[in-house]
């Protein structure tokens, strides 16, 4: 028979302990400092019920509204961290789960219809159960409990909800309520509520949520009781619109704001001082008593006796700038240019160590490979870099003339066989094989990376074997065929001259333009007869013959 009592006691203790664990206020650890020094008030607050908090103790607190702040006490001082949270709810049935009890209303309770007239209210689990065209919304607490659904009247200042609560004088209280809009097409149709205590208005009128899909919104305020011993809490509607102006109320809450307090004592003593400076490498750290230092600056630590502050140790920590060393880009070196190369860095460091074992700022290398160096300053801060050196052999290249006799057609095919990707002829061509139609020397360069090779081929001058010179022209028949006299072959020569004589040795035409021609005219008229020509090319190559003009 006693088990229910034991269980109830256990449940009470469990809930009490759980509430204590959920709400924690800590002022931190007591400390000892030297006179004139700042101390960190390292507060800690855990729990979502706290409304506000502050420190108190003396007037040296830099910001009493912050959980973690600083103070500069001149004498031993105890500081208090106060965090305020609501106590037990004083409003009865604020979540309406007990039904239509605990409060009063000038509106009419209407629990049996879904077509409530204005000035009526109901307690429902969903807005559509009060009126079928209202918003489909559950209560604020769980979504499944009761809330007060109200079809507000167009008459303002009529009490929707009211309750009287006994209060303690000169005490701070928290009051809030949750409001929803049941139906509204625009914001002016949302309810407009005025909250008051003892006929004193609490803030400005509160407009219900709009759009209505915003659900539940909270009215919240802090109230000081002054000399009052009773709080007459009242909610009235100020809206006078006839369409809309319908609302839900839920979770109406009123409670004392009580403080949770913790304290910390700071003992102030008289200091002695010592100073030191240390330099450390970039991206490293320095251990100073109980602290790992990773940033430059001035650091202070205190050593204590049982009587308080004994001494200050001041340490200035300098961090060297980040060191860097650069061996440059990777290199590919052709052995035709050099069989070795120099690697070096500026001679500005304290020590050098190469992967070869050398300890100077420059070395000479003659083999392919990866070389790296580490440089140090006077406190052994260091930086490293590496470079890839590749020596390659000089390539071979030979031009092959695929044409036996250039003078047969005045063209030759020149070809180069090479595995190297980059080919450049003196003609500007970049293919393995080219066709040339002029005398002269032709060059080709093949290369890869920094290595290259070159070869040349000479196309020697030769007189034409069959120059293709006509001996008869017929300009007078006007048939457009065989009407002119010129050198007919493709012209690969650097020099050219054509002279035509009549039978008496008089020059009737001459030109140095290989594209020019004679049309059989003398002084503008075609003169039929026998003529003689001389064609002179370079290197003494010449042709003589007769020409008949018909």
Short mmCIF file of C-alpha atoms in Angstrom, two decimals:
data_model
loop_
_atom_site.label_atom_id
_atom_site.label_comp_id
_atom_site.label_asym_id
_atom_site.label_seq_id
_atom_site.Cartn_x
_atom_site.Cartn_y
_atom_site.Cartn_z
CA UNK A 1 0.00 0.00 0.00
CA UNK A 2 2.98 2.36 0.50
CA UNK A 3 4.44 1.89 -2.96
CA UNK A 4 2.45 4.76 -4.56
CA UNK A 5 3.70 7.13 -1.84
CA UNK A 6 7.31 6.03 -2.35
CA UNK A 7 6.91 6.35 -6.09
CA UNK A 8 5.44 9.86 -5.76
CA UNK A 9 8.34 10.96 -3.55
CA UNK A 10 10.82 9.50 -6.04
CA UNK A 11 9.09 11.23 -8.96
CA UNK A 12 9.12 14.56 -7.10
CA UNK A 13 12.83 14.25 -6.34
CA UNK A 14 13.60 13.21 -9.92
CA UNK A 15 11.78 16.22 -11.37
CA UNK A 16 13.41 18.59 -8.87
CA UNK A 17 16.92 17.29 -9.59
CA UNK A 18 16.25 17.36 -13.33
CA UNK A 19 15.17 21.02 -13.08
CA UNK A 20 18.35 21.86 -11.14
CA UNK A 21 20.56 20.14 -13.71
CA UNK A 22 18.78 21.84 -16.59
CA UNK A 23 19.31 25.35 -15.15
CA UNK A 24 22.92 26.10 -14.14
CA UNK A 25 24.50 29.37 -13.00
CA UNK A 26 28.23 29.45 -12.24
CA UNK A 27 30.36 32.48 -11.37
CA UNK A 28 33.56 30.54 -12.08
CA UNK A 29 36.55 29.95 -9.85
CA UNK A 30 37.94 32.26 -7.22
CA UNK A 31 41.28 33.85 -8.09
CA UNK A 32 44.13 35.91 -6.69
CA UNK A 33 45.48 38.91 -8.58
CA UNK A 34 47.85 41.77 -7.99
CA UNK A 35 46.60 45.24 -7.20
CA UNK A 36 45.82 47.20 -10.37
CA UNK A 37 45.32 44.16 -12.56
CA UNK A 38 42.17 43.05 -14.36
CA UNK A 39 40.55 39.71 -13.63
CA UNK A 40 38.26 37.74 -15.89
CA UNK A 41 34.85 36.98 -14.40
CA UNK A 42 34.34 33.72 -16.23
CA UNK A 43 30.63 33.12 -15.70
CA UNK A 44 28.60 30.29 -17.18
CA UNK A 45 24.83 29.95 -17.59
CA UNK A 46 23.04 26.91 -18.97
CA UNK A 47 19.28 26.67 -19.48
CA UNK A 48 16.72 28.21 -21.83
CA UNK A 49 14.39 29.57 -19.11
CA UNK A 50 16.62 32.48 -18.08
CA UNK A 51 15.16 35.85 -19.04
CA UNK A 52 18.15 38.07 -18.18
CA UNK A 53 21.24 38.18 -15.97
CA UNK A 54 23.90 40.53 -14.59
CA UNK A 55 26.95 40.79 -12.33
CA UNK A 56 27.21 42.81 -9.14
CA UNK A 57 30.04 43.39 -6.64
CA UNK A 58 31.68 46.76 -7.32
CA UNK A 59 31.78 49.51 -9.92
CA UNK A 60 34.88 48.21 -11.76
CA UNK A 61 32.97 45.57 -13.78
CA UNK A 62 33.46 46.51 -17.43
CA UNK A 63 30.07 45.18 -18.64
CA UNK A 64 27.80 43.73 -15.97
CA UNK A 65 25.27 42.47 -18.58
CA UNK A 66 27.69 39.92 -20.07
CA UNK A 67 28.13 36.42 -18.67
CA UNK A 68 31.88 36.65 -19.22
CA UNK A 69 33.33 40.05 -18.36
CA UNK A 70 36.26 41.75 -16.59
CA UNK A 71 36.78 43.65 -13.35
CA UNK A 72 39.63 45.57 -11.69
CA UNK A 73 39.10 45.30 -7.96
CA UNK A 74 41.31 47.42 -5.71
CA UNK A 75 40.63 45.25 -2.66
CA UNK A 76 39.51 41.68 -2.14
CA UNK A 77 35.97 41.55 -3.55
CA UNK A 78 33.17 38.99 -3.88
CA UNK A 79 31.27 39.19 -7.18
CA UNK A 80 27.79 37.75 -7.70
CA UNK A 81 26.29 36.47 -10.94
CA UNK A 82 22.47 36.65 -10.85
CA UNK A 83 20.40 34.90 -13.54
CA UNK A 84 16.63 35.38 -13.48
CA UNK A 85 14.03 32.84 -14.57
CA UNK A 86 10.28 32.42 -14.08
CA UNK A 87 9.09 30.72 -10.91
CA UNK A 88 5.91 28.63 -10.66
CA UNK A 89 3.05 29.75 -12.93
CA UNK A 90 0.49 31.88 -11.06
CA UNK A 91 -2.17 32.00 -13.79
CA UNK A 92 -4.58 29.11 -13.32
CA UNK A 93 -5.52 26.98 -16.33
CA UNK A 94 -3.45 29.17 -18.66
CA UNK A 95 -3.29 26.33 -21.20
CA UNK A 96 -7.10 25.71 -20.95
CA UNK A 97 -6.58 21.97 -20.47
CA UNK A 98 -8.90 22.08 -17.39
CA UNK A 99 -11.74 23.47 -19.48
CA UNK A 100 -13.78 26.63 -19.00
CA UNK A 101 -12.57 27.34 -15.46
CA UNK A 102 -10.14 29.68 -13.68
CA UNK A 103 -10.84 32.80 -15.76
CA UNK A 104 -13.66 35.20 -16.63
CA UNK A 105 -14.82 36.59 -19.96
CA UNK A 106 -17.48 39.09 -21.06
CA UNK A 107 -17.99 36.83 -24.08
CA UNK A 108 -20.40 33.88 -24.09
CA UNK A 109 -19.08 30.34 -23.80
CA UNK A 110 -20.52 28.35 -26.73
CA UNK A 111 -19.31 24.74 -26.67
CA UNK A 112 -21.97 23.11 -28.90
CA UNK A 113 -21.85 24.75 -32.33
CA UNK A 114 -19.40 25.28 -35.21
CA UNK A 115 -21.23 28.45 -36.27
CA UNK A 116 -20.38 30.75 -33.35
CA UNK A 117 -21.84 34.27 -33.51
CA UNK A 118 -19.75 37.30 -32.61
CA UNK A 119 -18.97 37.71 -28.93
CA UNK A 120 -18.82 33.96 -28.31
CA UNK A 121 -15.94 31.59 -27.62
CA UNK A 122 -15.26 27.85 -27.37
CA UNK A 123 -12.44 25.63 -26.09
CA UNK A 124 -11.31 23.37 -28.96
CA UNK A 125 -8.38 21.28 -30.16
CA UNK A 126 -8.55 22.71 -33.71
CA UNK A 127 -9.81 25.98 -35.15
CA UNK A 128 -12.20 24.25 -37.58
CA UNK A 129 -14.07 22.74 -34.61
CA UNK A 130 -15.09 26.26 -33.53
CA UNK A 131 -16.07 27.45 -37.02
CA UNK A 132 -15.81 25.32 -40.12
CA UNK A 133 -14.20 28.12 -42.20
CA UNK A 134 -11.52 28.93 -39.60
CA UNK A 135 -7.87 27.98 -39.93
CA UNK A 136 -6.92 24.34 -39.42
CA UNK A 137 -4.58 24.86 -36.45
CA UNK A 138 -3.99 22.94 -33.19
CA UNK A 139 -3.18 24.38 -29.79
CA UNK A 140 0.20 26.03 -29.09
CA UNK A 141 1.32 23.64 -26.33
CA UNK A 142 1.28 20.24 -28.03
CA UNK A 143 -0.84 20.67 -31.15
CA UNK A 144 -3.42 18.31 -29.67
CA UNK A 145 -4.60 20.12 -26.51
CA UNK A 146 -7.28 22.77 -25.91
CA UNK A 147 -7.10 26.46 -26.65
CA UNK A 148 -9.58 29.35 -26.47
CA UNK A 149 -11.14 30.06 -29.89
CA UNK A 150 -12.90 33.47 -29.99
CA UNK A 151 -15.28 35.12 -32.49
CA UNK A 152 -14.55 38.68 -31.39
CA UNK A 153 -17.28 41.31 -31.35
CA UNK A 154 -17.05 44.60 -33.23
CA UNK A 155 -17.44 46.49 -29.92
CA UNK A 156 -13.98 47.47 -28.58
CA UNK A 157 -12.72 47.19 -24.99
CA UNK A 158 -14.86 44.16 -24.15
CA UNK A 159 -12.96 41.73 -21.94
CA UNK A 160 -12.06 38.50 -23.72
CA UNK A 161 -10.11 36.95 -20.86
CA UNK A 162 -9.35 38.08 -17.31
CA UNK A 163 -7.95 36.63 -14.11
CA UNK A 164 -6.86 38.07 -10.73
CA UNK A 165 -3.63 36.81 -9.20
CA UNK A 166 -2.15 37.67 -5.77
CA UNK A 167 1.33 39.22 -6.06
CA UNK A 168 4.16 40.33 -3.80
CA UNK A 169 4.92 44.07 -3.65
CA UNK A 170 8.12 45.38 -5.22
CA UNK A 171 8.65 42.17 -7.19
CA UNK A 172 9.33 41.60 -10.86
CA UNK A 173 7.05 39.29 -12.86
CA UNK A 174 7.03 37.91 -16.38
CA UNK A 175 3.80 37.77 -18.39
CA UNK A 176 3.20 36.31 -21.83
CA UNK A 177 0.45 34.78 -23.97
CA UNK A 178 0.28 33.11 -27.39
CA UNK A 179 -2.11 34.43 -30.07
CA UNK A 180 -3.26 33.04 -33.42
CA UNK A 181 -5.51 34.53 -36.13
CA UNK A 182 -8.38 32.27 -37.13
CA UNK A 183 -9.43 34.01 -40.35
CA UNK A 184 -8.36 37.24 -42.12
CA UNK A 185 -7.92 38.37 -45.69
CA UNK A 186 -5.67 41.33 -44.86
CA UNK A 187 -3.73 42.55 -41.87
CA UNK A 188 -6.44 45.01 -40.79
CA UNK A 189 -8.80 42.05 -40.30
CA UNK A 190 -6.44 40.35 -37.83
CA UNK A 191 -7.39 40.82 -34.15
CA UNK A 192 -5.98 43.82 -32.25
CA UNK A 193 -5.49 42.97 -28.56
CA UNK A 194 -4.73 45.24 -25.64
CA UNK A 195 -3.11 43.64 -22.56
CA UNK A 196 -3.31 45.36 -19.16
CA UNK A 197 -2.68 44.76 -15.44
CA UNK A 198 -4.66 46.75 -12.89
CA UNK A 199 -6.00 48.83 -15.80
CA UNK A 200 -2.45 49.92 -16.73
CA UNK A 201 -1.77 49.16 -20.42
CA UNK A 202 1.11 46.80 -21.19
CA UNK A 203 2.85 48.13 -24.29
CA UNK A 204 1.00 49.01 -27.52
CA UNK A 205 -1.98 47.03 -28.87
CA UNK A 206 -0.82 43.64 -30.19
CA UNK A 207 -1.85 42.72 -33.76
CA UNK A 208 -2.61 39.03 -34.33
CA UNK A 209 -0.43 37.07 -36.80
CA UNK A 210 -0.87 37.80 -40.49
CA UNK A 211 -0.84 35.99 -42.80
CA UNK A 212 -2.74 33.54 -40.65
CA UNK A 213 -0.39 30.74 -41.71
CA UNK A 214 2.20 32.31 -39.38
CA UNK A 215 0.45 30.27 -36.69
CA UNK A 216 1.04 31.29 -33.05
CA UNK A 217 2.88 34.47 -32.06
CA UNK A 218 3.82 35.55 -28.51
CA UNK A 219 3.00 38.71 -26.57
CA UNK A 220 5.71 39.15 -23.88
CA UNK A 221 6.47 41.71 -21.17
CA UNK A 222 8.13 42.21 -17.75
CA UNK A 223 5.96 43.78 -15.01
CA UNK A 224 7.07 45.36 -11.71
CA UNK A 225 4.45 44.99 -8.99
CA UNK A 226 5.32 48.21 -7.11
CA UNK A 227 2.95 48.52 -4.11
CA UNK A 228 0.36 46.16 -5.63
CA UNK A 229 -0.69 42.94 -3.88
CA UNK A 230 -3.03 41.83 -6.67
CA UNK A 231 -2.55 41.68 -10.43
CA UNK A 232 -5.84 42.00 -12.35
CA UNK A 233 -4.77 40.70 -15.76
CA UNK A 234 -7.08 41.56 -18.62
CA UNK A 235 -7.11 40.98 -22.41
CA UNK A 236 -9.52 43.04 -24.54
CA UNK A 237 -10.03 43.32 -28.30
CA UNK A 238 -9.70 46.77 -29.88
CA UNK A 239 -10.65 45.80 -33.44
CA UNK A 240 -14.04 46.92 -34.78
CA UNK A 241 -14.02 45.15 -38.15
CA UNK A 242 -16.86 42.69 -38.66
CA UNK A 243 -15.18 40.24 -41.04
CA UNK A 244 -12.21 38.40 -39.61
CA UNK A 245 -11.30 39.71 -36.16
CA UNK A 246 -11.27 36.10 -34.86
CA UNK A 247 -8.50 34.65 -32.75
CA UNK A 248 -7.08 31.89 -30.59
CA UNK A 249 -5.50 32.26 -27.11
CA UNK A 250 -3.26 29.70 -25.42
CA UNK A 251 -0.51 29.23 -22.81
CA UNK A 252 -1.19 32.43 -20.83
CA UNK A 253 1.64 32.64 -18.27
CA UNK A 254 2.37 34.91 -15.26
CA UNK A 255 5.10 34.20 -12.69
CA UNK A 256 7.65 35.75 -10.32
CA UNK A 257 11.10 36.20 -11.84
CA UNK A 258 13.46 34.62 -9.34
CA UNK A 259 17.28 34.83 -9.35
CA UNK A 260 19.72 31.93 -9.33
CA UNK A 261 22.92 33.26 -7.72
CA UNK A 262 26.54 32.17 -7.62
CA UNK A 263 29.56 34.08 -6.34
CA UNK A 264 33.32 34.24 -6.79
CA UNK A 265 35.90 35.93 -4.55
CA UNK A 266 38.89 37.74 -6.03
CA UNK A 267 41.80 38.21 -3.62
CA UNK A 268 43.94 41.29 -4.37
CA UNK A 269 47.63 41.36 -3.36
CA UNK A 270 50.79 43.40 -4.05
CA UNK A 271 53.00 42.24 -6.93
CA UNK A 272 56.63 42.02 -7.87
CA UNK A 273 57.68 41.97 -11.52
CA UNK A 274 60.13 40.30 -13.87
CA UNK A 275 60.52 40.80 -17.63
CA UNK A 276 61.84 38.63 -20.46
CA UNK A 277 61.73 38.41 -24.25
CA UNK A 278 61.79 35.32 -26.45
CA UNK A 279 61.74 34.85 -30.21
CA UNK A 280 60.17 31.79 -31.85
CA UNK A 281 59.61 30.54 -35.37
CA UNK A 282 56.55 31.20 -37.49
CA UNK A 283 53.80 28.56 -37.14
CA UNK A 284 55.33 27.16 -33.94
CA UNK A 285 54.47 27.78 -30.29
CA UNK A 286 56.11 28.66 -27.00
CA UNK A 287 55.20 27.17 -23.63
CA UNK A 288 54.96 29.84 -20.94
CA UNK A 289 54.32 28.24 -17.54
CA UNK A 290 50.81 26.80 -18.11
CA UNK A 291 50.07 28.40 -21.50
CA UNK A 292 50.92 27.45 -25.06
CA UNK A 293 51.51 30.71 -26.94
CA UNK A 294 50.85 30.81 -30.69
CA UNK A 295 50.50 34.58 -31.26
CA UNK A 296 53.02 37.41 -30.75
CA UNK A 297 52.43 39.79 -27.88
CA UNK A 298 53.03 40.54 -24.22
CA UNK A 299 52.00 37.83 -21.78
CA UNK A 300 51.74 37.98 -18.02
CA UNK A 301 51.61 35.16 -15.50
CA UNK A 302 51.36 35.37 -11.75
CA UNK A 303 53.04 33.23 -9.12
CA UNK A 304 51.27 33.08 -5.80
CA UNK A 305 51.97 32.44 -2.15
CA UNK A 306 49.33 31.47 0.38
CA UNK A 307 48.95 35.17 1.18
CA UNK A 308 48.02 36.20 -2.35
CA UNK A 309 49.89 37.72 -5.26
CA UNK A 310 53.61 37.06 -5.11
CA UNK A 311 54.97 38.14 -8.48
CA UNK A 312 54.22 38.94 -12.09
CA UNK A 313 56.25 37.41 -14.90
CA UNK A 314 56.06 39.51 -18.06
CA UNK A 315 57.08 37.78 -21.27
CA UNK A 316 57.24 39.42 -24.67
CA UNK A 317 56.96 36.82 -27.43
CA UNK A 318 58.20 37.73 -30.91
CA UNK A 319 57.41 35.49 -33.87
CA UNK A 320 59.83 35.51 -36.79
CA UNK A 321 58.16 36.12 -40.15
CA UNK A 322 57.49 33.05 -42.21
CA UNK A 323 60.68 32.02 -44.01
CA UNK A 324 60.68 31.22 -47.72
CA UNK A 325 63.23 29.99 -50.23
CA UNK A 326 62.79 29.52 -53.97
CA UNK A 327 64.88 27.36 -56.33
CA UNK A 328 62.85 28.50 -59.31
CA UNK A 329 61.04 26.45 -61.93
CA UNK A 330 62.01 22.92 -62.91
CA UNK A 331 64.67 22.91 -65.65
CA UNK A 332 65.26 20.84 -68.78
CA UNK A 333 68.83 21.36 -70.02
CA UNK A 334 70.12 20.26 -73.42
CA UNK A 335 73.57 18.74 -73.29
CA UNK A 336 74.48 20.55 -76.49
CA UNK A 337 74.40 23.78 -74.43
CA UNK A 338 75.88 22.62 -71.15
CA UNK A 339 76.71 19.48 -69.24
CA UNK A 340 76.03 21.10 -65.84
CA UNK A 341 74.08 23.92 -64.23
CA UNK A 342 74.23 26.05 -61.09
CA UNK A 343 71.52 25.96 -58.43
CA UNK A 344 71.57 28.80 -55.95
CA UNK A 345 69.56 30.86 -53.47
CA UNK A 346 70.33 34.34 -52.08
CA UNK A 347 73.24 34.45 -49.66
CA UNK A 348 71.10 35.90 -46.85
CA UNK A 349 70.45 32.91 -44.61
CA UNK A 350 72.30 31.71 -41.55
CA UNK A 351 72.80 28.08 -42.68
CA UNK A 352 72.26 25.99 -45.82
CA UNK A 353 71.82 22.25 -46.33
CA UNK A 354 71.41 20.70 -49.80
CA UNK A 355 70.23 17.20 -50.56
CA UNK A 356 73.77 16.64 -51.90
CA UNK A 357 75.18 17.41 -48.44
CA UNK A 358 76.61 20.77 -49.52
CA UNK A 359 76.30 23.66 -47.07
CA UNK A 360 76.89 26.65 -49.37
CA UNK A 361 74.25 28.89 -50.93
CA UNK A 362 74.98 27.52 -54.46
CA UNK A 363 75.98 24.18 -56.01
CA UNK A 364 76.86 22.87 -59.47
CA UNK A 365 74.98 19.75 -60.67
CA UNK A 366 75.50 17.60 -63.79
CA UNK A 367 73.00 14.77 -63.32
CA UNK A 368 69.26 14.60 -63.72
CA UNK A 369 67.31 14.42 -60.47
CA UNK A 370 65.40 16.25 -57.77
CA UNK A 371 67.50 18.63 -55.70
CA UNK A 372 66.28 20.33 -52.54
CA UNK A 373 67.64 22.80 -50.05
CA UNK A 374 66.78 23.72 -46.45
CA UNK A 375 67.81 27.15 -45.18
CA UNK A 376 67.93 28.22 -41.52
CA UNK A 377 68.03 31.46 -39.55
CA UNK A 378 69.95 32.02 -36.34
CA UNK A 379 67.34 30.27 -34.13
CA UNK A 380 66.93 27.34 -36.55
CA UNK A 381 63.68 28.44 -38.13
CA UNK A 382 63.78 26.90 -41.57
CA UNK A 383 62.25 26.78 -45.05
CA UNK A 384 62.71 24.28 -47.88
CA UNK A 385 62.24 24.06 -51.63
CA UNK A 386 63.04 21.57 -54.37
CA UNK A 387 63.61 21.65 -58.12
CA UNK A 388 63.67 18.97 -60.82
CA UNK A 389 66.68 19.08 -63.16
CA UNK A 390 66.59 17.01 -66.37
CA UNK A 391 69.51 16.74 -68.81
CA UNK A 392 68.54 15.60 -72.32
CA UNK A 393 70.71 14.56 -75.31
CA UNK A 394 70.99 16.69 -78.44
CA UNK A 395 68.73 15.29 -81.22
CA UNK A 396 69.95 14.27 -84.73
CA UNK A 397 68.31 15.47 -87.96
CA UNK A 398 69.07 14.91 -91.70
CA UNK A 399 67.20 16.36 -94.70
CA UNK A 400 66.50 13.84 -97.49
CA UNK A 401 65.96 15.10 -101.09
CA UNK A 402 63.38 12.78 -102.62
CA UNK A 403 63.78 14.29 -106.16
CA UNK A 404 66.71 13.11 -108.32
CA UNK A 405 66.81 16.08 -110.73
CA UNK A 406 65.28 19.39 -109.78
CA UNK A 407 65.73 20.77 -113.30
CA UNK A 408 63.35 18.28 -114.89
CA UNK A 409 60.26 19.91 -113.32
CA UNK A 410 61.83 22.65 -111.23
CA UNK A 411 60.58 21.20 -107.97
CA UNK A 412 61.91 18.89 -105.29
CA UNK A 413 60.45 17.08 -102.27
CA UNK A 414 62.50 17.58 -99.11
CA UNK A 415 61.82 15.33 -96.13
CA UNK A 416 63.11 15.03 -92.57
CA UNK A 417 62.70 11.95 -90.39
CA UNK A 418 62.57 12.82 -86.64
CA UNK A 419 60.67 11.67 -83.56
CA UNK A 420 60.75 15.19 -82.13
CA UNK A 421 57.43 17.03 -82.12
CA UNK A 422 58.51 20.53 -83.14
CA UNK A 423 59.63 21.05 -86.79
CA UNK A 424 60.31 24.40 -88.45
CA UNK A 425 61.55 24.87 -92.03
CA UNK A 426 63.11 28.08 -93.30
CA UNK A 427 60.03 28.32 -95.54
CA UNK A 428 57.83 28.54 -92.42
CA UNK A 429 56.42 25.03 -92.91
CA UNK A 430 56.08 22.79 -89.83
CA UNK A 431 55.49 19.40 -91.51
CA UNK A 432 57.95 16.54 -92.03
CA UNK A 433 57.92 16.98 -95.84
CA UNK A 434 57.85 20.10 -98.05
CA UNK A 435 57.98 20.87 -101.80
CA UNK A 436 60.39 23.55 -103.05
CA UNK A 437 60.35 25.23 -106.46
CA UNK A 438 63.28 27.61 -106.27
CA UNK A 439 67.02 27.33 -106.16
CA UNK A 440 68.75 28.01 -102.88
CA UNK A 441 69.57 26.60 -99.45
CA UNK A 442 66.77 25.24 -97.27
CA UNK A 443 67.04 24.76 -93.50
CA UNK A 444 65.06 22.72 -91.01
CA UNK A 445 65.17 22.91 -87.20
CA UNK A 446 63.72 20.18 -85.00
CA UNK A 447 63.35 20.69 -81.24
CA UNK A 448 61.87 19.40 -78.04
CA UNK A 449 61.96 21.26 -74.76
CA UNK A 450 65.22 23.21 -74.80
CA UNK A 451 67.10 20.94 -77.24
CA UNK A 452 67.24 21.54 -80.98
CA UNK A 453 69.13 20.42 -84.10
CA UNK A 454 69.40 21.83 -87.63
CA UNK A 455 70.24 20.56 -91.13
CA UNK A 456 70.27 22.16 -94.60
CA UNK A 457 69.80 21.14 -98.22
CA UNK A 458 71.04 23.03 -101.31
CA UNK A 459 69.00 23.15 -104.54
CA UNK A 460 71.66 24.11 -107.14
CA UNK A 461 71.03 26.26 -110.19
CA UNK A 462 70.64 24.55 -113.57
CA UNK A 463 69.58 25.61 -117.02
CA UNK A 464 66.23 24.32 -118.26
CA UNK A 465 66.46 21.15 -120.37
CA UNK A 466 63.26 21.78 -122.32
CA UNK A 467 62.47 25.44 -121.81
CA UNK A 468 59.17 25.28 -123.74
CA UNK A 469 59.79 28.39 -125.91
CA UNK A 470 57.35 28.77 -128.87
CA UNK A 471 58.70 29.49 -132.39
CA UNK A 472 55.40 30.67 -133.95
CA UNK A 473 52.64 32.99 -132.65
CA UNK A 474 49.41 33.91 -134.48
CA UNK A 475 48.06 37.13 -133.00
CA UNK A 476 46.41 38.22 -136.26
CA UNK A 477 43.66 35.56 -136.38
CA UNK A 478 42.11 36.75 -133.09
CA UNK A 479 41.28 33.23 -131.90
CA UNK A 480 42.83 33.68 -128.45
CA UNK A 481 45.20 30.77 -128.98
CA UNK A 482 49.00 31.10 -129.31
CA UNK A 483 48.72 34.87 -129.51
CA UNK A 484 51.71 35.86 -127.33
CA UNK A 485 55.39 35.06 -126.87
CA UNK A 486 56.84 34.46 -123.38
CA UNK A 487 58.84 31.97 -121.36
CA UNK A 488 56.26 29.27 -120.69
CA UNK A 489 57.77 27.22 -117.88
CA UNK A 490 57.29 27.85 -114.15
CA UNK A 491 59.90 30.42 -113.29
CA UNK A 492 62.26 29.52 -110.43
CA UNK A 493 65.01 31.92 -111.47
CA UNK A 494 66.27 35.03 -109.74
CA UNK A 495 67.22 36.85 -113.02
CA UNK A 496 65.46 37.10 -116.37
CA UNK A 497 65.70 39.18 -119.58
CA UNK A 498 63.89 38.78 -122.93
CA UNK A 499 65.00 40.69 -126.11
CA UNK A 500 63.32 40.38 -129.56
CA UNK A 501 65.06 41.62 -132.76
CA UNK A 502 63.72 42.06 -136.26
CA UNK A 503 65.61 40.61 -139.19
CA UNK A 504 67.76 43.74 -139.44
CA UNK A 505 68.89 43.43 -135.76
CA UNK A 506 66.69 46.18 -134.44
CA UNK A 507 65.28 45.62 -130.94
CA UNK A 508 61.47 45.62 -131.14
CA UNK A 509 60.71 44.37 -127.56
CA UNK A 510 62.53 43.75 -124.31
CA UNK A 511 61.53 43.06 -120.65
CA UNK A 512 62.98 41.83 -117.34
CA UNK A 513 59.58 40.75 -116.01
CA UNK A 514 59.08 36.97 -116.35
CA UNK A 515 55.32 37.54 -116.32
CA UNK A 516 55.41 39.99 -119.26
CA UNK A 517 54.88 38.89 -122.90
CA UNK A 518 55.19 40.18 -126.52
CA UNK A 519 51.99 40.24 -128.62
CA UNK A 520 53.70 40.58 -132.04
CA UNK A 521 53.17 44.32 -132.37
CA UNK A 522 55.64 46.99 -133.32
CA UNK A 523 54.58 50.55 -132.63
CA UNK A 524 51.07 49.27 -131.97
CA UNK A 525 50.61 47.24 -135.14
CA UNK A 526 51.05 43.54 -135.77
CA UNK A 527 53.92 43.04 -138.18
CA UNK A 528 54.07 39.55 -139.58
CA UNK A 529 57.46 38.14 -140.37
CA UNK A 530 60.54 36.50 -138.95
CA UNK A 531 62.08 37.66 -135.69
CA UNK A 532 64.89 36.55 -133.41
CA UNK A 533 64.83 36.28 -129.62
CA UNK A 534 67.39 36.05 -126.78
CA UNK A 535 66.34 34.82 -123.29
CA UNK A 536 68.98 35.33 -120.64
CA UNK A 537 68.78 33.68 -117.20
CA UNK A 538 71.26 33.72 -114.28
CA UNK A 539 74.70 32.12 -114.24
CA UNK A 540 75.15 32.53 -118.03
CA UNK A 541 72.13 30.42 -118.90
CA UNK A 542 70.67 31.75 -122.21
CA UNK A 543 68.48 30.63 -125.15
CA UNK A 544 68.53 31.93 -128.75
CA UNK A 545 66.10 31.23 -131.55
CA UNK A 546 63.80 32.49 -134.28
CA UNK A 547 60.12 33.42 -134.03
CA UNK A 548 57.60 33.69 -136.83
CA UNK A 549 54.64 36.04 -136.40
CA UNK A 550 51.61 35.06 -138.55
#
